[in-house]
PDB file of C-alpha atoms in Angstrom:
ATOM      1  CA  MET X   1     -42.131 -62.026  73.656  1.00 39.00           C
ATOM      2  CA  ALA X   2     -41.655 -61.709  77.403  1.00 43.00           C
ATOM      3  CA  ASP X   3     -38.549 -59.978  78.710  1.00 46.00           C
ATOM      4  CA  LEU X   4     -35.815 -62.192  80.111  1.00 40.00           C
ATOM      5  CA  PRO X   5     -34.922 -61.783  83.776  1.00 45.00           C
ATOM      6  CA  ALA X   6     -31.787 -59.751  84.399  1.00 47.00           C
ATOM      7  CA  GLY X   7     -28.614 -61.780  84.002  1.00 45.00           C
ATOM      8  CA  SER X   8     -30.140 -64.438  81.762  1.00 38.00           C
ATOM      9  CA  ALA X   9     -29.360 -65.039  78.137  1.00 39.00           C
ATOM     10  CA  ILE X  10     -30.689 -67.158  75.326  1.00 39.00           C
ATOM     11  CA  LEU X  11     -28.458 -70.155  74.693  1.00 41.00           C
ATOM     12  CA  ALA X  12     -27.700 -70.562  71.015  1.00 42.00           C
ATOM     13  CA  LEU X  13     -25.220 -72.920  69.423  1.00 43.00           C
ATOM     14  CA  PRO X  14     -23.906 -71.933  66.011  1.00 46.00           C
ATOM     15  CA  ASP X  15     -25.494 -73.930  63.211  1.00 52.00           C
ATOM     16  CA  ALA X  16     -27.627 -75.882  65.691  1.00 49.00           C
ATOM     17  CA  PRO X  17     -31.002 -76.873  64.283  1.00 50.00           C
ATOM     18  CA  ALA X  18     -34.096 -75.475  65.917  1.00 48.00           C
ATOM     19  CA  PRO X  19     -35.839 -78.007  68.197  1.00 46.00           C
ATOM     20  CA  ARG X  20     -38.804 -78.236  65.841  1.00 42.00           C
ATOM     21  CA  GLU X  21     -36.429 -79.461  63.105  1.00 50.00           C
ATOM     22  CA  LEU X  22     -35.203 -82.309  65.287  1.00 52.00           C
ATOM     23  CA  GLY X  23     -38.436 -84.223  65.495  1.00 61.00           C
ATOM     24  CA  LEU X  24     -39.585 -85.523  68.831  1.00 68.00           C
ATOM     25  CA  LEU X  25     -37.058 -85.097  71.598  1.00 79.00           C
ATOM     26  CA  LEU X  26     -36.657 -87.551  74.448  1.00 77.00           C
ATOM     27  CA  ARG X  27     -37.419 -86.318  77.931  1.00 82.00           C
ATOM     28  CA  VAL X  28     -35.371 -87.692  80.787  1.00 85.00           C
ATOM     29  CA  GLU X  29     -38.536 -89.300  82.226  1.00 84.00           C
ATOM     30  CA  GLU X  30     -38.881 -91.406  79.061  1.00 84.00           C
ATOM     31  CA  VAL X  31     -35.415 -92.945  79.329  1.00 90.00           C
ATOM     32  CA  ASP X  32     -36.162 -96.489  80.464  1.00 92.00           C
ATOM     33  CA  THR X  33     -33.881 -98.615  78.264  1.00 93.00           C
ATOM     34  CA  ILE X  34     -30.197 -98.642  77.375  1.00 94.00           C
ATOM     35  CA  GLY X  35     -31.011 -97.632  73.789  1.00 94.00           C
ATOM     36  CA  LYS X  36     -33.040 -94.647  74.944  1.00 94.00           C
ATOM     37  CA  SER X  37     -30.263 -93.621  77.330  1.00 95.00           C
ATOM     38  CA  ILE X  38     -27.803 -93.637  74.417  1.00 96.00           C
ATOM     39  CA  ALA X  39     -30.217 -91.603  72.287  1.00 94.00           C
ATOM     40  CA  PHE X  40     -30.696 -89.147  75.158  1.00 94.00           C
ATOM     41  CA  LEU X  41     -26.938 -88.639  75.514  1.00 95.00           C
ATOM     42  CA  VAL X  42     -26.578 -88.039  71.764  1.00 95.00           C
ATOM     43  CA  GLN X  43     -29.498 -85.615  71.935  1.00 93.00           C
ATOM     44  CA  GLU X  44     -27.735 -83.751  74.742  1.00 93.00           C
ATOM     45  CA  MET X  45     -24.639 -83.418  72.542  1.00 94.00           C
ATOM     46  CA  LEU X  46     -26.788 -82.054  69.733  1.00 92.00           C
ATOM     47  CA  LEU X  47     -28.461 -79.494  71.958  1.00 92.00           C
ATOM     48  CA  LYS X  48     -25.583 -78.536  74.266  1.00 93.00           C
ATOM     49  CA  GLY X  49     -22.372 -79.520  72.515  1.00 92.00           C
ATOM     50  CA  PHE X  50     -19.948 -82.422  72.361  1.00 92.00           C
ATOM     51  CA  ASP X  51     -18.584 -81.973  75.880  1.00 94.00           C
ATOM     52  CA  ALA X  52     -22.027 -81.779  77.514  1.00 94.00           C
ATOM     53  CA  ILE X  53     -21.996 -85.475  78.459  1.00 95.00           C
ATOM     54  CA  SER X  54     -19.722 -88.047  80.022  1.00 94.00           C
ATOM     55  CA  HIS X  55     -18.225 -89.918  77.082  1.00 94.00           C
ATOM     56  CA  ALA X  56     -17.127 -92.703  79.425  1.00 96.00           C
ATOM     57  CA  ASP X  57     -20.794 -93.130  80.356  1.00 96.00           C
ATOM     58  CA  LEU X  58     -21.789 -93.240  76.677  1.00 96.00           C
ATOM     59  CA  ALA X  59     -19.062 -95.816  75.959  1.00 96.00           C
ATOM     60  CA  ALA X  60     -20.233 -98.006  78.849  1.00 96.00           C
ATOM     61  CA  ARG X  61     -23.823 -97.896  77.597  1.00 96.00           C
ATOM     62  CA  ILE X  62     -22.693 -98.763  74.069  1.00 97.00           C
ATOM     63  CA  GLU X  63     -20.746-101.722  75.428  1.00 97.00           C
ATOM     64  CA  LEU X  64     -23.851-102.891  77.317  1.00 96.00           C
ATOM     65  CA  ILE X  65     -26.150-102.701  74.325  1.00 96.00           C
ATOM     66  CA  LEU X  66     -23.670-104.422  72.012  1.00 96.00           C
ATOM     67  CA  GLY X  67     -23.359-107.256  74.535  1.00 95.00           C
ATOM     68  CA  ALA X  68     -27.129-107.702  74.611  1.00 93.00           C
ATOM     69  CA  MET X  69     -27.858-106.797  70.994  1.00 94.00           C
ATOM     70  CA  PRO X  70     -24.949-107.558  68.623  1.00 95.00           C
ATOM     71  CA  SER X  71     -27.167-106.736  65.639  1.00 93.00           C
ATOM     72  CA  ALA X  72     -26.964-103.083  66.725  1.00 94.00           C
ATOM     73  CA  ARG X  73     -23.309-102.841  65.661  1.00 96.00           C
ATOM     74  CA  PRO X  74     -23.993-101.182  62.250  1.00 96.00           C
ATOM     75  CA  LEU X  75     -26.237 -98.578  63.895  1.00 96.00           C
ATOM     76  CA  ILE X  76     -23.685 -97.907  66.622  1.00 97.00           C
ATOM     77  CA  LEU X  77     -20.860 -97.571  64.083  1.00 97.00           C
ATOM     78  CA  GLY X  78     -22.915 -95.145  61.999  1.00 97.00           C
ATOM     79  CA  MET X  79     -23.698 -93.127  65.113  1.00 97.00           C
ATOM     80  CA  GLN X  80     -20.040 -93.069  66.192  1.00 96.00           C
ATOM     81  CA  PHE X  81     -18.796 -91.992  62.765  1.00 97.00           C
ATOM     82  CA  ALA X  82     -21.383 -89.200  62.736  1.00 96.00           C
ATOM     83  CA  LEU X  83     -20.225 -88.106  66.207  1.00 95.00           C
ATOM     84  CA  MET X  84     -16.593 -88.039  65.052  1.00 94.00           C
ATOM     85  CA  GLU X  85     -17.652 -85.786  62.172  1.00 95.00           C
ATOM     86  CA  GLU X  86     -19.649 -83.672  64.656  1.00 92.00           C
ATOM     87  CA  ASP X  87     -22.832 -84.367  62.692  1.00 94.00           C
ATOM     88  CA  PHE X  88     -24.971 -84.650  65.801  1.00 94.00           C
ATOM     89  CA  ALA X  89     -28.274 -84.655  63.897  1.00 92.00           C
ATOM     90  CA  LEU X  90     -27.177 -87.701  61.883  1.00 95.00           C
ATOM     91  CA  ALA X  91     -25.893 -89.356  65.068  1.00 96.00           C
ATOM     92  CA  LEU X  92     -29.301 -88.779  66.644  1.00 94.00           C
ATOM     93  CA  ASP X  93     -30.977 -90.371  63.611  1.00 94.00           C
ATOM     94  CA  HIS X  94     -28.838 -93.486  64.132  1.00 96.00           C
ATOM     95  CA  ALA X  95     -29.612 -93.452  67.855  1.00 95.00           C
ATOM     96  CA  ARG X  96     -33.345 -93.277  67.106  1.00 94.00           C
ATOM     97  CA  LEU X  97     -33.005 -96.280  64.787  1.00 95.00           C
ATOM     98  CA  LEU X  98     -31.219 -98.059  67.632  1.00 96.00           C
ATOM     99  CA  VAL X  99     -34.170 -97.350  69.937  1.00 94.00           C
ATOM    100  CA  GLU X 100     -36.587 -98.694  67.316  1.00 94.00           C
ATOM    101  CA  ARG X 101     -34.521-101.870  66.852  1.00 95.00           C
ATOM    102  CA  GLU X 102     -34.281-102.345  70.604  1.00 94.00           C
ATOM    103  CA  ALA X 103     -38.076-102.034  70.934  1.00 94.00           C
ATOM    104  CA  GLU X 104     -38.624-104.561  68.116  1.00 94.00           C
ATOM    105  CA  LEU X 105     -36.333-107.113  69.750  1.00 93.00           C
ATOM    106  CA  MET X 106     -37.891-106.563  73.174  1.00 91.00           C
ATOM    107  CA  ALA X 107     -41.363-107.110  71.690  1.00 93.00           C
ATOM    108  CA  LEU X 108     -40.208-110.333  70.026  1.00 92.00           C
ATOM    109  CA  ALA X 109     -38.658-111.556  73.278  1.00 89.00           C
ATOM    110  CA  LEU X 110     -41.831-110.778  75.233  1.00 90.00           C
ATOM    111  CA  ALA X 111     -43.981-112.497  72.620  1.00 90.00           C
ATOM    112  CA  ALA X 112     -41.793-115.601  72.792  1.00 89.00           C
ATOM    113  CA  LYS X 113     -42.171-115.712  76.575  1.00 86.00           C
ATOM    114  CA  SER X 114     -45.948-115.305  76.562  1.00 78.00           C
ATOM    115  CA  PRO X 115     -48.097-118.401  77.296  1.00 74.00           C
ATOM    116  CA  ALA X 116     -49.956-117.926  73.987  1.00 67.00           C
ATOM    117  CA  ALA X 117     -46.692-118.447  72.075  1.00 53.00           C
ATOM    118  CA  ALA X 118     -46.216-121.864  73.718  1.00 52.00           C
ATOM    119  CA  GLN X 119     -49.561-123.182  72.448  1.00 58.00           C
ATOM    120  CA  PRO X 120     -49.800-124.716  68.928  1.00 57.00           C
TER     121      PRO X 120
END
């Protein structure tokens, strides 16, 4: 293993899972929907701690997605309960399910708008 430059240290959170245990992580470049932005913020809490994000920003994004996608309420509630218990891995699981549900609904909406859907 290469030596670390002077003055640097390895960041380690107690009891934090190794990145390989988390599954695929979102990169900031991949965040292109409200659901993904919520998942990214939860991921940041998992990796860097509860106070690593703006909770007002997270709340605003949750409000946006619930306005557009009321069916997400059970997933959001599960995520929020997990966050209150500081089970960030479980919260991230709920956030990933939210992203999947968002993608499904977006695909259905796009299919309904396509010209092929209007033909018998």
